[in-house]
């Protein structure tokens, strides 16, 4: 990978590589654009197949945050952090304190927050080392877990799409295929069920899958079967780049609207689904509720 070539392609300002072998911390912080203000973006923690995959994900996510903040009318820029580690076993207080020190070293150019694989509790520890963190508990002046607000905004976006395609905002009886039932996906399923939607779900979190099946009567399908479900709406709420050359031919929906970041693997895929007559809600608009 040619790093500076990647940075020049979309005008990235800065990439920071953070390494603390004493706690096995390997983190990447991307600052995409600070024209409108400090770069705000969550900290994602997962076991990436390669370091290059982690860099590419962070670059894409950081750029998406710039668009999201601008579209929401906020005086913020876009950034992101990713940590190459297992969120189930690699966390410790020392680990998060070390990450907080790296964030603090940027002197406010980047503001971190929870994201996939991280939590409000993790950010509480980060807060002990830097003030440049958001999404902490209300007792510390924060807003808490943003997942609920992300899901709430996504529901409103889905209803707007449904009105455009079907002529009414009602979700009663609409078949919605929900990919991912993590923090955002679970709340989204709850809201959609309340609106009378019929849910088909897939995801990695078996405990959450069992919950949405029991609580909301959702039908469960395999991880790769979710794309070919005959539905009104396909709602991606997990990882990005899932609208691609392999999945597009499988789609049997009228609308794509979900909270996942960077849903299009490439910009041209937006044109491709448009040609198929599928209405796509840009992810950085529909999922901005948590940021707002």
CSV table of C-alpha atoms in Angstrom, one decimal:
chain,number,residue,atom,x,y,z
A,1,UNK,CA,0.0,0.0,0.0
A,2,UNK,CA,1.2,3.5,-0.9
A,3,UNK,CA,0.2,5.5,2.2
A,4,UNK,CA,0.7,9.0,0.9
A,5,UNK,CA,-1.0,8.1,-2.4
A,6,UNK,CA,-4.0,6.9,-0.3
A,7,UNK,CA,-3.9,10.1,1.7
A,8,UNK,CA,-3.7,12.3,-1.4
A,9,UNK,CA,-6.7,10.6,-3.0
A,10,UNK,CA,-9.1,12.0,-0.5
A,11,UNK,CA,-7.1,14.8,1.1
A,12,UNK,CA,-6.3,13.2,4.4
A,13,UNK,CA,-4.5,15.4,6.9
A,14,UNK,CA,-2.8,12.9,9.2
A,15,UNK,CA,-2.4,9.3,10.1
A,16,UNK,CA,-1.0,8.4,13.6
A,17,UNK,CA,0.3,4.9,14.4
A,18,UNK,CA,0.3,4.2,18.2
A,19,UNK,CA,2.2,1.4,19.7
A,20,UNK,CA,2.7,0.4,23.3
A,21,UNK,CA,4.1,-3.1,23.6
A,22,UNK,CA,3.7,-3.1,27.4
A,23,UNK,CA,0.0,-3.5,27.0
A,24,UNK,CA,0.0,-4.9,23.4
A,25,UNK,CA,-1.7,-1.7,22.0
A,26,UNK,CA,-1.6,-1.3,18.3
A,27,UNK,CA,-3.8,1.6,17.2
A,28,UNK,CA,-4.3,3.8,14.2
A,29,UNK,CA,-5.8,7.3,14.3
A,30,UNK,CA,-6.8,9.0,11.1
A,31,UNK,CA,-7.6,12.7,10.9
A,32,UNK,CA,-9.3,13.3,7.6
A,33,UNK,CA,-10.4,16.9,7.6
A,34,UNK,CA,-10.5,19.7,10.3
A,35,UNK,CA,-11.8,22.5,8.1
A,36,UNK,CA,-15.0,22.8,10.2
A,37,UNK,CA,-13.4,21.8,13.6
A,38,UNK,CA,-11.7,19.1,15.5
A,39,UNK,CA,-11.9,15.6,14.0
A,40,UNK,CA,-14.5,13.5,15.9
A,41,UNK,CA,-14.9,9.8,15.4
A,42,UNK,CA,-15.3,6.6,17.4
A,43,UNK,CA,-12.7,4.0,18.3
A,44,UNK,CA,-13.3,0.7,16.7
A,45,UNK,CA,-11.7,-2.5,18.2
A,46,UNK,CA,-11.5,-5.7,16.2
A,47,UNK,CA,-9.1,-8.4,15.0
A,48,UNK,CA,-8.4,-7.3,11.5
A,49,UNK,CA,-7.0,-9.9,9.1
A,50,UNK,CA,-4.0,-7.7,8.3
A,51,UNK,CA,-2.6,-4.3,9.3
A,52,UNK,CA,-3.4,-3.1,5.8
A,53,UNK,CA,-7.1,-4.0,6.3
A,54,UNK,CA,-7.1,-1.9,9.5
A,55,UNK,CA,-5.5,1.1,7.8
A,56,UNK,CA,-8.0,1.0,4.9
A,57,UNK,CA,-11.0,0.6,7.3
A,58,UNK,CA,-9.8,3.6,9.4
A,59,UNK,CA,-9.2,5.7,6.3
A,60,UNK,CA,-12.7,5.0,5.0
A,61,UNK,CA,-14.4,5.5,8.4
A,62,UNK,CA,-12.6,8.8,9.0
A,63,UNK,CA,-13.6,10.2,5.7
A,64,UNK,CA,-17.2,9.2,6.4
A,65,UNK,CA,-17.2,11.1,9.6
A,66,UNK,CA,-16.2,14.3,7.8
A,67,UNK,CA,-19.2,13.9,5.5
A,68,UNK,CA,-21.5,13.0,8.5
A,69,UNK,CA,-20.5,16.0,10.5
A,70,UNK,CA,-20.9,18.4,7.6
A,71,UNK,CA,-24.3,16.9,6.5
A,72,UNK,CA,-25.5,17.3,10.1
A,73,UNK,CA,-24.4,21.0,10.2
A,74,UNK,CA,-21.9,20.5,13.0
A,75,UNK,CA,-18.7,22.4,13.6
A,76,UNK,CA,-16.6,19.3,13.5
A,77,UNK,CA,-14.3,17.5,11.2
A,78,UNK,CA,-13.9,13.8,10.6
A,79,UNK,CA,-11.6,11.2,12.1
A,80,UNK,CA,-11.5,7.7,13.4
A,81,UNK,CA,-9.4,5.3,15.4
A,82,UNK,CA,-9.0,1.5,15.1
A,83,UNK,CA,-7.3,-0.8,17.5
A,84,UNK,CA,-6.1,-4.2,16.3
A,85,UNK,CA,-7.0,-6.4,19.2
A,86,UNK,CA,-9.7,-8.8,20.4
A,87,UNK,CA,-12.4,-6.8,22.3
A,88,UNK,CA,-13.3,-9.9,24.3
A,89,UNK,CA,-10.0,-10.5,25.9
A,90,UNK,CA,-7.4,-7.8,25.3
A,91,UNK,CA,-8.9,-4.9,27.3
A,92,UNK,CA,-7.5,-3.6,30.6
A,93,UNK,CA,-7.4,-0.3,32.5
A,94,UNK,CA,-3.7,0.1,31.5
A,95,UNK,CA,-4.6,-0.6,27.9
A,96,UNK,CA,-7.2,2.2,27.7
A,97,UNK,CA,-5.0,4.6,29.7
A,98,UNK,CA,-2.3,4.1,27.1
A,99,UNK,CA,-4.7,4.8,24.3
A,100,UNK,CA,-6.0,7.9,26.1
A,101,UNK,CA,-2.4,9.2,26.3
A,102,UNK,CA,-2.0,8.8,22.6
A,103,UNK,CA,-5.3,10.7,22.0
A,104,UNK,CA,-4.2,13.4,24.4
A,105,UNK,CA,-0.9,13.9,22.6
A,106,UNK,CA,-2.8,15.2,19.6
A,107,UNK,CA,-3.9,18.2,21.7
A,108,UNK,CA,-7.6,18.2,20.6
A,109,UNK,CA,-7.1,17.6,16.9
A,110,UNK,CA,-8.9,14.3,17.4
A,111,UNK,CA,-11.8,13.6,19.7
A,112,UNK,CA,-12.5,9.9,20.4
A,113,UNK,CA,-15.6,8.0,21.4
A,114,UNK,CA,-17.0,4.4,21.6
A,115,UNK,CA,-17.6,2.4,18.5
A,116,UNK,CA,-17.8,-1.3,17.4
A,117,UNK,CA,-15.9,-3.4,20.0
A,118,UNK,CA,-15.6,-0.6,22.5
A,119,UNK,CA,-18.0,0.7,25.2
A,120,UNK,CA,-18.9,3.7,27.4
A,121,UNK,CA,-17.0,2.0,30.2
A,122,UNK,CA,-13.9,1.9,28.1
A,123,UNK,CA,-14.2,5.6,27.3
A,124,UNK,CA,-14.6,6.3,31.0
A,125,UNK,CA,-11.0,5.0,31.5
A,126,UNK,CA,-9.8,7.0,28.5
A,127,UNK,CA,-11.3,10.1,30.1
A,128,UNK,CA,-8.8,9.7,33.0
A,129,UNK,CA,-6.0,10.5,30.5
A,130,UNK,CA,-7.6,13.0,28.1
A,131,UNK,CA,-10.5,15.4,28.0
A,132,UNK,CA,-10.8,14.8,24.3
A,133,UNK,CA,-13.4,12.0,24.5
A,134,UNK,CA,-17.1,12.0,24.2
A,135,UNK,CA,-19.9,9.5,24.7
A,136,UNK,CA,-19.0,9.0,28.4
A,137,UNK,CA,-21.7,8.5,31.1
A,138,UNK,CA,-24.1,11.3,32.0
A,139,UNK,CA,-22.4,11.4,35.5
A,140,UNK,CA,-19.3,12.7,33.8
A,141,UNK,CA,-21.2,15.2,31.7
A,142,UNK,CA,-21.5,13.0,28.6
A,143,UNK,CA,-24.5,11.6,26.7
A,144,UNK,CA,-23.8,8.0,27.3
A,145,UNK,CA,-24.1,5.2,24.7
A,146,UNK,CA,-25.0,6.9,21.4
A,147,UNK,CA,-26.3,3.6,19.9
A,148,UNK,CA,-29.9,4.4,20.9
A,149,UNK,CA,-29.9,7.7,19.1
A,150,UNK,CA,-28.2,6.3,16.1
A,151,UNK,CA,-30.9,3.6,15.8
A,152,UNK,CA,-33.7,6.2,16.4
A,153,UNK,CA,-32.3,8.4,13.6
A,154,UNK,CA,-32.0,5.4,11.3
A,155,UNK,CA,-35.7,4.5,11.9
A,156,UNK,CA,-36.7,8.0,10.8
A,157,UNK,CA,-34.5,7.7,7.7
A,158,UNK,CA,-36.1,4.3,6.9
A,159,UNK,CA,-39.6,5.8,7.2
A,160,UNK,CA,-38.6,8.7,4.9
A,161,UNK,CA,-37.4,6.2,2.3
A,162,UNK,CA,-40.5,4.1,2.6
A,163,UNK,CA,-42.6,7.2,2.0
A,164,UNK,CA,-40.6,8.0,-1.1
A,165,UNK,CA,-41.0,4.5,-2.5
A,166,UNK,CA,-44.4,3.3,-1.2
A,167,UNK,CA,-46.2,6.6,-0.6
A,168,UNK,CA,-46.6,6.3,3.2
A,169,UNK,CA,-44.3,6.4,6.2
A,170,UNK,CA,-46.0,3.3,7.7
A,171,UNK,CA,-43.8,0.3,8.3
A,172,UNK,CA,-46.7,-2.0,9.2
A,173,UNK,CA,-46.1,-5.3,7.5
A,174,UNK,CA,-42.9,-4.2,5.7
A,175,UNK,CA,-40.3,-7.0,5.5
A,176,UNK,CA,-37.0,-5.6,6.7
A,177,UNK,CA,-33.8,-7.6,6.5
A,178,UNK,CA,-31.5,-6.4,9.3
A,179,UNK,CA,-27.8,-7.3,9.1
A,180,UNK,CA,-26.1,-7.0,12.5
A,181,UNK,CA,-27.8,-6.9,15.9
A,182,UNK,CA,-25.1,-5.3,18.0
A,183,UNK,CA,-25.8,-2.2,20.0
A,184,UNK,CA,-27.4,-0.2,17.2
A,185,UNK,CA,-28.9,-3.2,15.4
A,186,UNK,CA,-30.7,-4.4,18.5
A,187,UNK,CA,-32.3,-1.0,19.3
A,188,UNK,CA,-33.2,-0.7,15.6
A,189,UNK,CA,-35.0,-4.0,15.7
A,190,UNK,CA,-36.9,-2.9,18.8
A,191,UNK,CA,-38.1,0.3,17.1
A,192,UNK,CA,-39.0,-1.5,13.8
A,193,UNK,CA,-41.0,-4.1,15.7
A,194,UNK,CA,-42.9,-1.4,17.5
A,195,UNK,CA,-43.7,0.1,14.1
A,196,UNK,CA,-45.2,-3.3,12.9
A,197,UNK,CA,-42.4,-4.4,10.6
A,198,UNK,CA,-41.6,-8.1,9.9
A,199,UNK,CA,-37.9,-8.7,10.8
A,200,UNK,CA,-35.4,-11.1,9.2
A,201,UNK,CA,-32.0,-10.9,10.9
A,202,UNK,CA,-28.5,-12.1,10.8
A,203,UNK,CA,-25.4,-11.5,12.9
A,204,UNK,CA,-22.4,-12.7,14.9
A,205,UNK,CA,-23.8,-12.1,18.4
A,206,UNK,CA,-25.7,-15.2,19.1
A,207,UNK,CA,-27.1,-13.9,22.4
A,208,UNK,CA,-28.5,-10.8,20.6
A,209,UNK,CA,-29.8,-13.0,17.8
A,210,UNK,CA,-31.7,-15.1,20.4
A,211,UNK,CA,-33.0,-11.9,22.0
A,212,UNK,CA,-34.5,-10.4,18.8
A,213,UNK,CA,-35.9,-13.8,17.8
A,214,UNK,CA,-37.6,-14.1,21.2
A,215,UNK,CA,-38.6,-10.5,21.8
A,216,UNK,CA,-39.6,-9.4,18.3
A,217,UNK,CA,-40.4,-12.6,16.5
A,218,UNK,CA,-37.6,-12.2,14.0
A,219,UNK,CA,-36.7,-14.8,11.5
A,220,UNK,CA,-33.0,-15.7,11.6
A,221,UNK,CA,-31.0,-16.4,8.5
A,222,UNK,CA,-27.3,-17.2,7.8
A,223,UNK,CA,-24.6,-14.5,7.6
A,224,UNK,CA,-24.4,-14.7,3.8
A,225,UNK,CA,-28.1,-15.5,3.2
A,226,UNK,CA,-29.2,-12.0,4.4
A,227,UNK,CA,-28.4,-10.4,1.0
A,228,UNK,CA,-30.7,-12.6,-1.0
A,229,UNK,CA,-33.7,-12.3,1.4
A,230,UNK,CA,-36.9,-11.2,-0.5
A,231,UNK,CA,-37.7,-8.0,1.4
A,232,UNK,CA,-38.8,-4.4,1.1
A,233,UNK,CA,-35.8,-3.0,2.9
A,234,UNK,CA,-32.3,-4.3,3.4
A,235,UNK,CA,-30.8,-2.6,6.5
A,236,UNK,CA,-27.0,-3.0,7.0
A,237,UNK,CA,-25.9,-2.4,10.6
A,238,UNK,CA,-22.6,-4.1,11.0
A,239,UNK,CA,-19.4,-3.7,9.0
A,240,UNK,CA,-18.9,-1.6,5.9
A,241,UNK,CA,-18.2,-2.4,2.2
A,242,UNK,CA,-21.0,-4.9,2.1
A,243,UNK,CA,-22.6,-3.4,-1.0
A,244,UNK,CA,-20.2,-4.8,-3.6
A,245,UNK,CA,-19.9,-6.7,-6.8
A,246,UNK,CA,-20.6,-10.0,-5.1
A,247,UNK,CA,-23.7,-8.9,-3.1
A,248,UNK,CA,-25.4,-6.6,-5.4
A,249,UNK,CA,-26.7,-9.3,-7.8
A,250,UNK,CA,-28.3,-11.1,-4.8
A,251,UNK,CA,-30.3,-8.1,-3.6
A,252,UNK,CA,-34.1,-8.5,-3.7
A,253,UNK,CA,-35.1,-5.2,-2.0
A,254,UNK,CA,-36.6,-1.8,-2.9
A,255,UNK,CA,-34.6,0.2,-0.3
A,256,UNK,CA,-31.2,0.0,1.3
A,257,UNK,CA,-31.2,1.9,4.6
A,258,UNK,CA,-29.1,1.1,7.6
A,259,UNK,CA,-26.7,2.4,10.2
A,260,UNK,CA,-23.5,0.7,9.1
A,261,UNK,CA,-20.7,3.1,8.0
A,262,UNK,CA,-19.2,3.0,4.5
A,263,UNK,CA,-21.8,0.5,3.1
A,264,UNK,CA,-20.6,1.0,-0.5
A,265,UNK,CA,-17.4,-0.9,-1.2
A,266,UNK,CA,-16.8,1.6,-4.0
A,267,UNK,CA,-18.6,4.8,-5.2
A,268,UNK,CA,-19.6,3.1,-8.4
A,269,UNK,CA,-21.7,0.6,-6.5
A,270,UNK,CA,-24.1,3.5,-5.7
A,271,UNK,CA,-24.7,4.0,-9.4
A,272,UNK,CA,-25.2,0.2,-9.8
A,273,UNK,CA,-27.9,-0.1,-7.3
A,274,UNK,CA,-29.6,3.1,-8.6
A,275,UNK,CA,-29.7,1.5,-12.0
A,276,UNK,CA,-31.5,-1.5,-10.4
A,277,UNK,CA,-34.2,0.8,-9.1
A,278,UNK,CA,-33.1,0.5,-5.5
A,279,UNK,CA,-33.3,3.6,-3.3
A,280,UNK,CA,-30.2,4.0,-1.2
A,281,UNK,CA,-30.0,6.2,2.0
A,282,UNK,CA,-26.5,7.5,2.3
A,283,UNK,CA,-25.1,6.0,5.5
A,284,UNK,CA,-23.4,9.2,6.7
A,285,UNK,CA,-26.8,11.0,6.6
A,286,UNK,CA,-29.1,8.3,8.0
A,287,UNK,CA,-26.8,7.2,10.8
A,288,UNK,CA,-25.9,10.7,12.1
A,289,UNK,CA,-28.2,10.5,15.1
A,290,UNK,CA,-25.5,9.3,17.4
A,291,UNK,CA,-23.1,12.1,16.4
A,292,UNK,CA,-25.8,14.7,16.7
